[in-house]
Backbone as numpy.savetxt, mean C-alpha at the origin, in Angstrom:
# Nx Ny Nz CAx CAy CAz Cx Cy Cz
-77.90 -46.56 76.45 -76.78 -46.44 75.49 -77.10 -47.24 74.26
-76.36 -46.27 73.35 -76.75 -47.40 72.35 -75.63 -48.26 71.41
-75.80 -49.51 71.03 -74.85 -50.42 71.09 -73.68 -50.24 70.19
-72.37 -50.73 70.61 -71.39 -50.14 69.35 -71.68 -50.87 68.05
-71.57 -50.12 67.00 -71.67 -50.89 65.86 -70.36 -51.30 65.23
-70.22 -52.38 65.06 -69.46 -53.25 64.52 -69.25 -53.24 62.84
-68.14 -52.75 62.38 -67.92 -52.66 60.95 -68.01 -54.53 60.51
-68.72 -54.76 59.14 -68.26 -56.33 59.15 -67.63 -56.28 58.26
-66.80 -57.50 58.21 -65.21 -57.51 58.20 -65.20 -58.19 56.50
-66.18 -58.68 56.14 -66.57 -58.70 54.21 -66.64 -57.68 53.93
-67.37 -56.50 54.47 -67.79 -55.23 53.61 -66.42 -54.56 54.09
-65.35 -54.61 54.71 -64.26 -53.59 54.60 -63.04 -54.52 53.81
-62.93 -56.00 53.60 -62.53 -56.49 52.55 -63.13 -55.87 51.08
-63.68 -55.93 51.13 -64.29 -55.45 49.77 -63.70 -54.10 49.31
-63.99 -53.38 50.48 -63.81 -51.63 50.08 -62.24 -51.94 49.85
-61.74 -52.69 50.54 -59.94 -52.84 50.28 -59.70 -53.08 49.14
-60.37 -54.46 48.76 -60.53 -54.90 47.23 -60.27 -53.80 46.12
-61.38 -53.01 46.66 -62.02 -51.89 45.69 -60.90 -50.98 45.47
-60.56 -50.63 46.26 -58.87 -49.36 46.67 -58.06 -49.61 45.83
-58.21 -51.35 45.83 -56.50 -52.26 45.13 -56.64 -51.58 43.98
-58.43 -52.49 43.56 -58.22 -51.92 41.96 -58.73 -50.39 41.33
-58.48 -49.41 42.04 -58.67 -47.98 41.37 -57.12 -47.58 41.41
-56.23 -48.27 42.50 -55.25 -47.82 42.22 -54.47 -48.53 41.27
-54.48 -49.58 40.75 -53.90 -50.33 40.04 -54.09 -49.71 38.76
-55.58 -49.30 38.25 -55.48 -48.75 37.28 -55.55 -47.04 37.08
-55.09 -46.57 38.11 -54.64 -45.06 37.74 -53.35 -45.55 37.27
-52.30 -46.78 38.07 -50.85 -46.96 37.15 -51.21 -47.34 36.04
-52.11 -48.13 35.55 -52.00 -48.28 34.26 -52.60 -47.25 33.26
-53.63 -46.56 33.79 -53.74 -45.21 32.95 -52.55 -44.48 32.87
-51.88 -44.39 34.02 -50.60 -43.11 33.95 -49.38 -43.84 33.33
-48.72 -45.02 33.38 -47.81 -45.38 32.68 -47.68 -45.15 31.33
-48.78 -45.31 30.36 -48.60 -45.39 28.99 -48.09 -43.62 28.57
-48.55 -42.79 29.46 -48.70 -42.01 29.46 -47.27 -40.66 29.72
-46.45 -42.07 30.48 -45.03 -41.46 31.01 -44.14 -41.92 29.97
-44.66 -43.11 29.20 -43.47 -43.21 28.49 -43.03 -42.46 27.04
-43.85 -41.80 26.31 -43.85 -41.20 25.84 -43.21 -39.77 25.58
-43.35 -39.56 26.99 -42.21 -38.35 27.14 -41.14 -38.61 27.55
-40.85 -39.70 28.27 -39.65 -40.28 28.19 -38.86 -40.01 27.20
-39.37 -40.79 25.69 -38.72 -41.03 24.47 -38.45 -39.29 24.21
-39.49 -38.90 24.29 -39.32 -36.93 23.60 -38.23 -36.70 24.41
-37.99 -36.96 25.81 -36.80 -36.07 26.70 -35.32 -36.70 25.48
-35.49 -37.79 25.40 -34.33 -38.62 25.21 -33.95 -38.41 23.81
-35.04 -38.04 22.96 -34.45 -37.75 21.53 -34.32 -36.19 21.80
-34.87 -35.30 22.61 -34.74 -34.17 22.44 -32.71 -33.93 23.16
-32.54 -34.42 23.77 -31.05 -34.90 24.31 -30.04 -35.30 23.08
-30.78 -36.02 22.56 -29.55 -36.65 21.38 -29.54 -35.54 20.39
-30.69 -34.75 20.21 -30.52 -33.56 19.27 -29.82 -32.43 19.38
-30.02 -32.37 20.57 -28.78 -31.41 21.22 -27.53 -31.50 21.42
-27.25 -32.48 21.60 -26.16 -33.38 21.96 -25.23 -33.34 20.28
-25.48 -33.49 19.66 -25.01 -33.33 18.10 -25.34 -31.95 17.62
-26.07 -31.23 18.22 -25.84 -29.75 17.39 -24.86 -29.24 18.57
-24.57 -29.40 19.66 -23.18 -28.84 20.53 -21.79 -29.11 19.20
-22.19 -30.42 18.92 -20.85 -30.95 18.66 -20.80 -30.34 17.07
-22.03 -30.13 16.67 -21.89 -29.40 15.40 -20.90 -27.81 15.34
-21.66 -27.55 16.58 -20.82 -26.19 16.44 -19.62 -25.63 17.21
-19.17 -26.85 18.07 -17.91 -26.95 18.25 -16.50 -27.26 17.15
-17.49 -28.03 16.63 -16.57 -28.49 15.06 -16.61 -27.49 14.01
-17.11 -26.69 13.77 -17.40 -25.75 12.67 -16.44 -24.99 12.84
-15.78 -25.28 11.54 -13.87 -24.66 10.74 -13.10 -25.39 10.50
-13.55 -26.72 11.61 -11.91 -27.72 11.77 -11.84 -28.34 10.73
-13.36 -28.61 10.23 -12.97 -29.24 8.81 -12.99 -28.52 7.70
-12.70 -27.35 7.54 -12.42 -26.71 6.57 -10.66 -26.29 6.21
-10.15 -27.09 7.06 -8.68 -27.40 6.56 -8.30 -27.92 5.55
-7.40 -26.98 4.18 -7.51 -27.84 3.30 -7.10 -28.82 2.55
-7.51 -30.04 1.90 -6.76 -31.01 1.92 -5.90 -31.32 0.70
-5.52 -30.16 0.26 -4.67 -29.91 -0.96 -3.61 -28.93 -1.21
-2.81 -29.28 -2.46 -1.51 -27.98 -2.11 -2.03 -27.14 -2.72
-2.01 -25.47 -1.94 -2.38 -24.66 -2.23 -1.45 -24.16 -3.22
-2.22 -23.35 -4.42 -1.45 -23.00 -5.54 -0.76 -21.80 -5.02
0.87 -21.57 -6.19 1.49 -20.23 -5.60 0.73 -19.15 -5.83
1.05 -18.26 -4.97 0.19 -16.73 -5.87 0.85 -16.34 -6.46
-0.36 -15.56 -7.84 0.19 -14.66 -8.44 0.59 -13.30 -8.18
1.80 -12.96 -8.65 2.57 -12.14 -8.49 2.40 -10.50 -9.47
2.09 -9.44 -9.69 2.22 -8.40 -10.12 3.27 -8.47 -11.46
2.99 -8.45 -12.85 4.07 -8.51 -13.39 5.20 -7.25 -13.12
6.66 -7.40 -13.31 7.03 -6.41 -13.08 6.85 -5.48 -14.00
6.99 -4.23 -13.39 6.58 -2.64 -14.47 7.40 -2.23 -15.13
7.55 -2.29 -16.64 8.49 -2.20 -17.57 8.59 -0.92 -17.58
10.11 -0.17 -17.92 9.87 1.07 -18.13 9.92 1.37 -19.56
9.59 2.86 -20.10 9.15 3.06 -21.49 10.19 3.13 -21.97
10.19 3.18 -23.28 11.16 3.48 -24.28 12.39 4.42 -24.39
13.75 4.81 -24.38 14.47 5.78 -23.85 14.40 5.99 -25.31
14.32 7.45 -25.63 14.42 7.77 -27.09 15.77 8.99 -27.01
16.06 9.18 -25.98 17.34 10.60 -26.45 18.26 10.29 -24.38
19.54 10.42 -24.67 20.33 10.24 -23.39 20.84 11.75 -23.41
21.18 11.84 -21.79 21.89 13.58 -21.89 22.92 13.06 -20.32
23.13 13.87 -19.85 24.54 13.70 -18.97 24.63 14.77 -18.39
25.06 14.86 -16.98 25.33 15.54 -16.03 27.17 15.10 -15.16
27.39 16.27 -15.44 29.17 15.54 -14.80 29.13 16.60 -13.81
29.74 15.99 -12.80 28.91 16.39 -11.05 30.71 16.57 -10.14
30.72 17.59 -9.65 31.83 17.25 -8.76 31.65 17.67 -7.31
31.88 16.81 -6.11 31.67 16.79 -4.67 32.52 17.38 -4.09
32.06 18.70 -3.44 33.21 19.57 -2.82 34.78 19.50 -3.48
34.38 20.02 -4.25 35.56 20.30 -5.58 36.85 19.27 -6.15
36.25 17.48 -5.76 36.43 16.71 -6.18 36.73 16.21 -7.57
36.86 15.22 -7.79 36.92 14.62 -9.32 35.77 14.93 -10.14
35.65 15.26 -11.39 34.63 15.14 -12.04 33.34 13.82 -12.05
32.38 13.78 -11.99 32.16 12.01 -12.39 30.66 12.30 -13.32
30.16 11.07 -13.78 29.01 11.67 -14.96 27.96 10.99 -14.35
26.80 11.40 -14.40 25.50 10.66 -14.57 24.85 10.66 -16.16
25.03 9.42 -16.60 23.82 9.45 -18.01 22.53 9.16 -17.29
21.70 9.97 -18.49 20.65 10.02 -18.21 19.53 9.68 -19.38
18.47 8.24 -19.77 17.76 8.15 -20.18 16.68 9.07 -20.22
15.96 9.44 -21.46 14.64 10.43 -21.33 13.57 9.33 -22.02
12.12 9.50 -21.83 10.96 9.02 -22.08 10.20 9.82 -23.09
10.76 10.03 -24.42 10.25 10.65 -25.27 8.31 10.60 -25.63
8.15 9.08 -25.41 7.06 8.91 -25.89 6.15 9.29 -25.06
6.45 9.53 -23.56 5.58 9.36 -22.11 5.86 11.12 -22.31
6.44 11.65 -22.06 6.37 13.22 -21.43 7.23 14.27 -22.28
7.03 14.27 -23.44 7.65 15.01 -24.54 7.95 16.60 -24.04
7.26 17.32 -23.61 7.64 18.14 -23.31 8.51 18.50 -22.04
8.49 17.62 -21.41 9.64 17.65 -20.33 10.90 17.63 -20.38
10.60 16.41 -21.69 12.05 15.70 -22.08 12.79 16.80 -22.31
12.30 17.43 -24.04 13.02 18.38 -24.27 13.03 19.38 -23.92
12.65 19.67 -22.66 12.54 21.03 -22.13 14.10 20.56 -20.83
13.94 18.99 -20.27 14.94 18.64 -19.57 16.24 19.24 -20.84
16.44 18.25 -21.86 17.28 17.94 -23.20 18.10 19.44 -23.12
17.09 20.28 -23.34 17.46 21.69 -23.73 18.61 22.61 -22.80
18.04 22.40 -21.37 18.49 22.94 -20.56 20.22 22.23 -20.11
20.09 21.12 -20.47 21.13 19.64 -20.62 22.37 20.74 -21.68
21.99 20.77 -22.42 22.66 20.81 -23.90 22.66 23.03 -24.14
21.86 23.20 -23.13 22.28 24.90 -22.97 22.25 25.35 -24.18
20.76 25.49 -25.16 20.94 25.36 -26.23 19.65 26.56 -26.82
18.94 27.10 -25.68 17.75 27.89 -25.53 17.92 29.03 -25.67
19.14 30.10 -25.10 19.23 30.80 -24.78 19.21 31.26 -23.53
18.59 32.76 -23.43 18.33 33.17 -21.66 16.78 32.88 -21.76
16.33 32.57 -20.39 14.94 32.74 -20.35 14.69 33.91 -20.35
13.08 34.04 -20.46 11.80 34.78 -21.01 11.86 36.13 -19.70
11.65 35.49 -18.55 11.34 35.58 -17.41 12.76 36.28 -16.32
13.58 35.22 -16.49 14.78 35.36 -15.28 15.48 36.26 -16.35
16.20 36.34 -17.70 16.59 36.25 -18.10 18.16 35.93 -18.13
17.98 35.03 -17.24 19.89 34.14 -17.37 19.63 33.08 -18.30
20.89 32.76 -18.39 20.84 31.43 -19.18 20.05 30.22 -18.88
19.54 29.18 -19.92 18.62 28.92 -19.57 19.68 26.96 -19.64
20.21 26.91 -18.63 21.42 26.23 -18.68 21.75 25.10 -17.25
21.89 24.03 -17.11 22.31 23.44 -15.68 23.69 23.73 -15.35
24.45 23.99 -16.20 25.86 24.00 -16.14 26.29 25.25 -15.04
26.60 24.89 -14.06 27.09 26.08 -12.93 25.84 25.81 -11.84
25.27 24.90 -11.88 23.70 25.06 -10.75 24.29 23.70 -9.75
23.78 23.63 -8.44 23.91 22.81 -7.64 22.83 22.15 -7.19
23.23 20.88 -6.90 21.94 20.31 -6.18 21.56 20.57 -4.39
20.74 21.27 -4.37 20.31 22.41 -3.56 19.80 21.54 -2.50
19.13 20.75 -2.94 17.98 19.81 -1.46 18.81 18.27 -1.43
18.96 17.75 -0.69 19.36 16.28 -0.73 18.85 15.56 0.46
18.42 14.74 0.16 17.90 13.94 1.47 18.48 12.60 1.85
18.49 12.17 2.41 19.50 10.23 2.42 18.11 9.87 2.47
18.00 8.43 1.91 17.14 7.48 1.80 15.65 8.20 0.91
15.89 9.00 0.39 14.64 9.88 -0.46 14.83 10.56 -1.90
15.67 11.45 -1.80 15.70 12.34 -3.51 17.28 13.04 -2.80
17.95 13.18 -4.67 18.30 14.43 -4.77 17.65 15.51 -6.04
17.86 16.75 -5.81 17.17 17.69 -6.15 18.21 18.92 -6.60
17.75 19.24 -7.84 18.38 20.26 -8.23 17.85 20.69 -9.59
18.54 21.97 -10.27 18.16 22.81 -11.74 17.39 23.53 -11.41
17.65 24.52 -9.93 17.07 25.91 -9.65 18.26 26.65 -10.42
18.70 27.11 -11.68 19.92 28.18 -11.96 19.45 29.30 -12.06
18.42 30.09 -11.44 17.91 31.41 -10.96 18.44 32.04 -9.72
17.83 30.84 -8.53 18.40 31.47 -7.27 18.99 30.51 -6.43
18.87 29.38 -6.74 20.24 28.10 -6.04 19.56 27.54 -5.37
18.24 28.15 -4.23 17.84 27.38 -3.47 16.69 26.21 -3.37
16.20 26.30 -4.82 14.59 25.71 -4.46 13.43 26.48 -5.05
13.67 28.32 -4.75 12.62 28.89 -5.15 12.43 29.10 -6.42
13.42 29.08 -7.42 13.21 29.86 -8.45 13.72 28.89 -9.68
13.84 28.77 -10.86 14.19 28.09 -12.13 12.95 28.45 -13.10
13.22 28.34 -14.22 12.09 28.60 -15.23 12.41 27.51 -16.52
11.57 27.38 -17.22 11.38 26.32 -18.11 11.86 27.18 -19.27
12.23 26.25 -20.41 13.01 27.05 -22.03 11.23 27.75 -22.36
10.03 27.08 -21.96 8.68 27.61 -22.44 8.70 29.12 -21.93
9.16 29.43 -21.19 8.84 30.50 -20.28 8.20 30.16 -19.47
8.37 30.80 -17.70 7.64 30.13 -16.98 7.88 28.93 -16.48
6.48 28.19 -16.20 6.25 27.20 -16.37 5.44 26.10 -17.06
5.32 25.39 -16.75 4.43 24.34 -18.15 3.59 23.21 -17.43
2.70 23.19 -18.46 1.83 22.29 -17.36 2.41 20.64 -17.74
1.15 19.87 -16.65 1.36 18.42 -16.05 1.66 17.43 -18.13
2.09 16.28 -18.02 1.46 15.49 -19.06 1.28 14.42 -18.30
1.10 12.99 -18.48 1.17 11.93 -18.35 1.80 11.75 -17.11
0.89 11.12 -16.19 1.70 10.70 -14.43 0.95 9.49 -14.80
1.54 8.56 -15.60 1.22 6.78 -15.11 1.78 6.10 -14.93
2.90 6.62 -15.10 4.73 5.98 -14.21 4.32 5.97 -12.87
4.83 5.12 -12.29 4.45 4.74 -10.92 6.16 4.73 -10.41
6.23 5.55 -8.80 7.36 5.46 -8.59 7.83 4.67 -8.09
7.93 3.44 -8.52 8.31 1.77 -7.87 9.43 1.35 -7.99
10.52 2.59 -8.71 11.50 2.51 -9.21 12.46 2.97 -8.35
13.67 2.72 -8.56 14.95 3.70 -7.71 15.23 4.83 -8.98
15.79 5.54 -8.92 16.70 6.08 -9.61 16.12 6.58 -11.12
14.45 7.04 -10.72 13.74 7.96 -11.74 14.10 9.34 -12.09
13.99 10.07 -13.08 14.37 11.24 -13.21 12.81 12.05 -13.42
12.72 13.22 -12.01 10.85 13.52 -12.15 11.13 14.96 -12.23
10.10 15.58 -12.31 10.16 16.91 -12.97 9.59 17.48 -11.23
10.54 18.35 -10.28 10.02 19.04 -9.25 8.66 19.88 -9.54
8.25 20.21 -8.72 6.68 21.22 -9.06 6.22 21.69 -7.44
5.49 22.83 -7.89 5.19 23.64 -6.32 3.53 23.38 -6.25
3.53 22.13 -6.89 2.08 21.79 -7.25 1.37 21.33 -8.64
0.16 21.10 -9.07 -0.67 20.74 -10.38 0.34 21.91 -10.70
0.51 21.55 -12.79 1.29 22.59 -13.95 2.11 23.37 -13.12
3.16 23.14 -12.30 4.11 24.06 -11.99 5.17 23.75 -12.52
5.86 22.91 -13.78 7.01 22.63 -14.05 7.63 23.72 -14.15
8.94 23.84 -13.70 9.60 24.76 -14.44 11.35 24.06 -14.63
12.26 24.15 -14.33 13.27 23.89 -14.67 13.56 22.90 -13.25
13.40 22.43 -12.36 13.81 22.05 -11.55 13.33 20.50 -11.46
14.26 19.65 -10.77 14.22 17.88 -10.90 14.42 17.37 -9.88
14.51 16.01 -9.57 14.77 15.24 -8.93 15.33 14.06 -9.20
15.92 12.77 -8.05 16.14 11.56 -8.37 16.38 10.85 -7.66
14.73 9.61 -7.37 14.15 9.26 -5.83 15.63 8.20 -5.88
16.33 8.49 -4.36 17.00 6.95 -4.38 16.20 5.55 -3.46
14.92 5.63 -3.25 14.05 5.02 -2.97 12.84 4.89 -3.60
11.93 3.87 -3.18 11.08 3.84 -3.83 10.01 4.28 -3.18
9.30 5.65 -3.87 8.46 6.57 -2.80 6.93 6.78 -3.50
6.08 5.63 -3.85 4.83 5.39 -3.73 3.89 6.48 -3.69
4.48 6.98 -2.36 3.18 8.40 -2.33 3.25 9.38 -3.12
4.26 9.48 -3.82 4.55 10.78 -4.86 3.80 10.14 -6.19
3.36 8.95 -6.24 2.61 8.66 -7.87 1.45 9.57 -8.14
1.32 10.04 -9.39 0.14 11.19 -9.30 0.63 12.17 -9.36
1.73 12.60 -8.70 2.26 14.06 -8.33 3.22 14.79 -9.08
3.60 13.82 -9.61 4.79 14.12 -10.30 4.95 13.59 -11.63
5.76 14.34 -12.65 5.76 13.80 -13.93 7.25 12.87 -13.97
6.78 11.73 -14.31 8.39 10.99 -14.60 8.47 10.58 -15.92
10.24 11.08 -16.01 10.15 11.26 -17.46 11.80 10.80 -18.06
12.59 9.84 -17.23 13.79 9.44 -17.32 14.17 8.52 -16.16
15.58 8.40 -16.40 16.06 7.05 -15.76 17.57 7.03 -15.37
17.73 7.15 -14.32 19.57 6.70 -14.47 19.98 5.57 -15.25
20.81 5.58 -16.23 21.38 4.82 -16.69 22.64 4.45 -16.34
23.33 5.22 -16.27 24.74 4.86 -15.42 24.87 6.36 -14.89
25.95 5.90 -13.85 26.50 6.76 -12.39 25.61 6.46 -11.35
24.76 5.27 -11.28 24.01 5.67 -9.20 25.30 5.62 -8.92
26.83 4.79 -8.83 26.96 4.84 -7.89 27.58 6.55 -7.12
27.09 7.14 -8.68 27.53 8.90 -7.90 26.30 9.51 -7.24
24.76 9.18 -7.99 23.99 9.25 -7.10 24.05 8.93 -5.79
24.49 7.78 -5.36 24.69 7.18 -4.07 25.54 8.31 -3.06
26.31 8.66 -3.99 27.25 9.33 -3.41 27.36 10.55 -2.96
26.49 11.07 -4.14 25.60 12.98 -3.36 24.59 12.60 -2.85
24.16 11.45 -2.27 22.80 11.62 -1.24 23.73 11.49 0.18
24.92 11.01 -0.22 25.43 10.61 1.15 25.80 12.16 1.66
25.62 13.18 0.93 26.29 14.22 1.27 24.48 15.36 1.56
23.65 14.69 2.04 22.65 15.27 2.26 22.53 15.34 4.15
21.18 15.83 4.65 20.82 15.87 5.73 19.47 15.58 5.44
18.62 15.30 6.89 17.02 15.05 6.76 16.42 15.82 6.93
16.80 17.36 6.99 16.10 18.77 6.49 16.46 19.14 5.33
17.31 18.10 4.57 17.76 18.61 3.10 18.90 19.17 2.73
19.12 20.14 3.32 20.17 21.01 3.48 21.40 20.43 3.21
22.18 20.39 1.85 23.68 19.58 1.80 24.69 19.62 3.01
25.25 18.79 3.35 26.27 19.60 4.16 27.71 19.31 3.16
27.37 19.50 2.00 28.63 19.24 0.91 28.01 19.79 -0.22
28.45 21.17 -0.95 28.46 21.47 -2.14 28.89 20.33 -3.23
27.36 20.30 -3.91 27.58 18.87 -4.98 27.10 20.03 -6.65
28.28 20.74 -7.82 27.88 20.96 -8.54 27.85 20.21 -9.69
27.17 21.28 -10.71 27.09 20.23 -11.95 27.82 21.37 -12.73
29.39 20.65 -13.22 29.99 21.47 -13.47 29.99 21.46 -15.48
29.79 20.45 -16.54 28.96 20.55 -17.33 27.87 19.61 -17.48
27.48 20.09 -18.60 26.30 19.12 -18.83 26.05 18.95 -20.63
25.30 18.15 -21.15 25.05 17.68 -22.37 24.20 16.73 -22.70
């Protein structure tokens, strides 16, 4: 046999020795090495950490820290110049007489005016066309609506279809830059672009969507409260349920 060999006990001190210090300095190679990213984790944290809060906050301080000025307001819309008045005296299911004056817009829609004026004042003759008189006096207001128009100066056939202008016919558009923002305009009816002919209206509201469409070319001056009073005698298909005539006119 052959004899056991015996490790000696310096040479495995040593190798211990040796162990201590390779491991001692892998920590000191690897430490310098950890701290570094340490710091990157830790600022990369704080950077984040303030852009959360950035954009959690974004608006709150845009509250503002002053009195906000009033707004401006639309001046109100003057109406034009009345250069000639005419009148309608109206009686409700064979009631009292009562009048509407009526402002005209000479400068805005001249030919309306006096083509309205004419028919006012029955002063034309017969028309071209129908040949009746070319007159409001004996005509009714045919369409009435509550909260919208009354409507009338068909003196052809009463209902809507028919009236003719002192031109003959009808006559075309002028000036739509009246805006209907008004109550109690006086507009020229039409079956479309240049269809004037003798027939009118008079919004008792203010009806926006008709700007463009219509020529306005007068004004109640006095009687809404008789306007008021033949719309009350309308329906919301139009249809009066009260004969409202215009028994003269001027």
């Amino acid at each position: 046999h052959q004899p056991r060999t015996v490790s000696d006990p310096w040479s495995y001190a040593s190798k211990q020795t040796t162990m201590t210090k390779i491991m001692n300095n892998k920590k000191k190679n690897r430490s310098p090495s950890l701290l570094p990213r340490r710091c990157v984790t830790i600022i990369l944290l704080i950077i984040a950490t303030f852009a959360v809060d950035e954009v959690h906050t974004e608006g709150i301080d845009t509250v503002p820290t002053h009195k906000a000025e009033i707004p401006k307001m639309d001046p109100k819309p003057e109406m034009p110049t009345i250069t000639q008045k005419v009148y309608l005296d109206v009686e409700i299911k064979g009631g009292k007489k009562q009048r509407i004056i009526l402002g005209l817009f000479g400068g805005v829609a001249p030919r309306a005016v006096e083509n309205f004026r004419s028919l006012c004042a029955c002063d034309s003759g017969n028309g071209k066309l129908s040949g009746k008189p070319l007159c409001f006096k004996g005509t009714t207001f045919h369409r009435i609506i509550p909260n919208f128009i009354i409507q009338g100066g068909d003196f052809t056939h009463g209902d809507g279809t028919g009236g003719e202008s002192i031109y003959g016919g009808k006559f075309n558009d002028e000036a739509m830059d009246l805006k209907m923002n008004h109550r109690y305009l006086l507009t020229m009816a039409n079956a479309g672009p240049n269809s004037n002919g003798s027939q009118f209206f008079i919004n008792t509201i203010k009806a926006s969507w008709l700007d463009g469409k219509h020529v306005v070319f007068g004004m109640v001056m006095e009687g809404r409260e008789v306007v008021n009073e033949i719309e009350m005698c309308g329906t919301n298909g139009g249809s009066p349920s009260t004969i409202v005539t215009v028994v003269d006119s001027g």
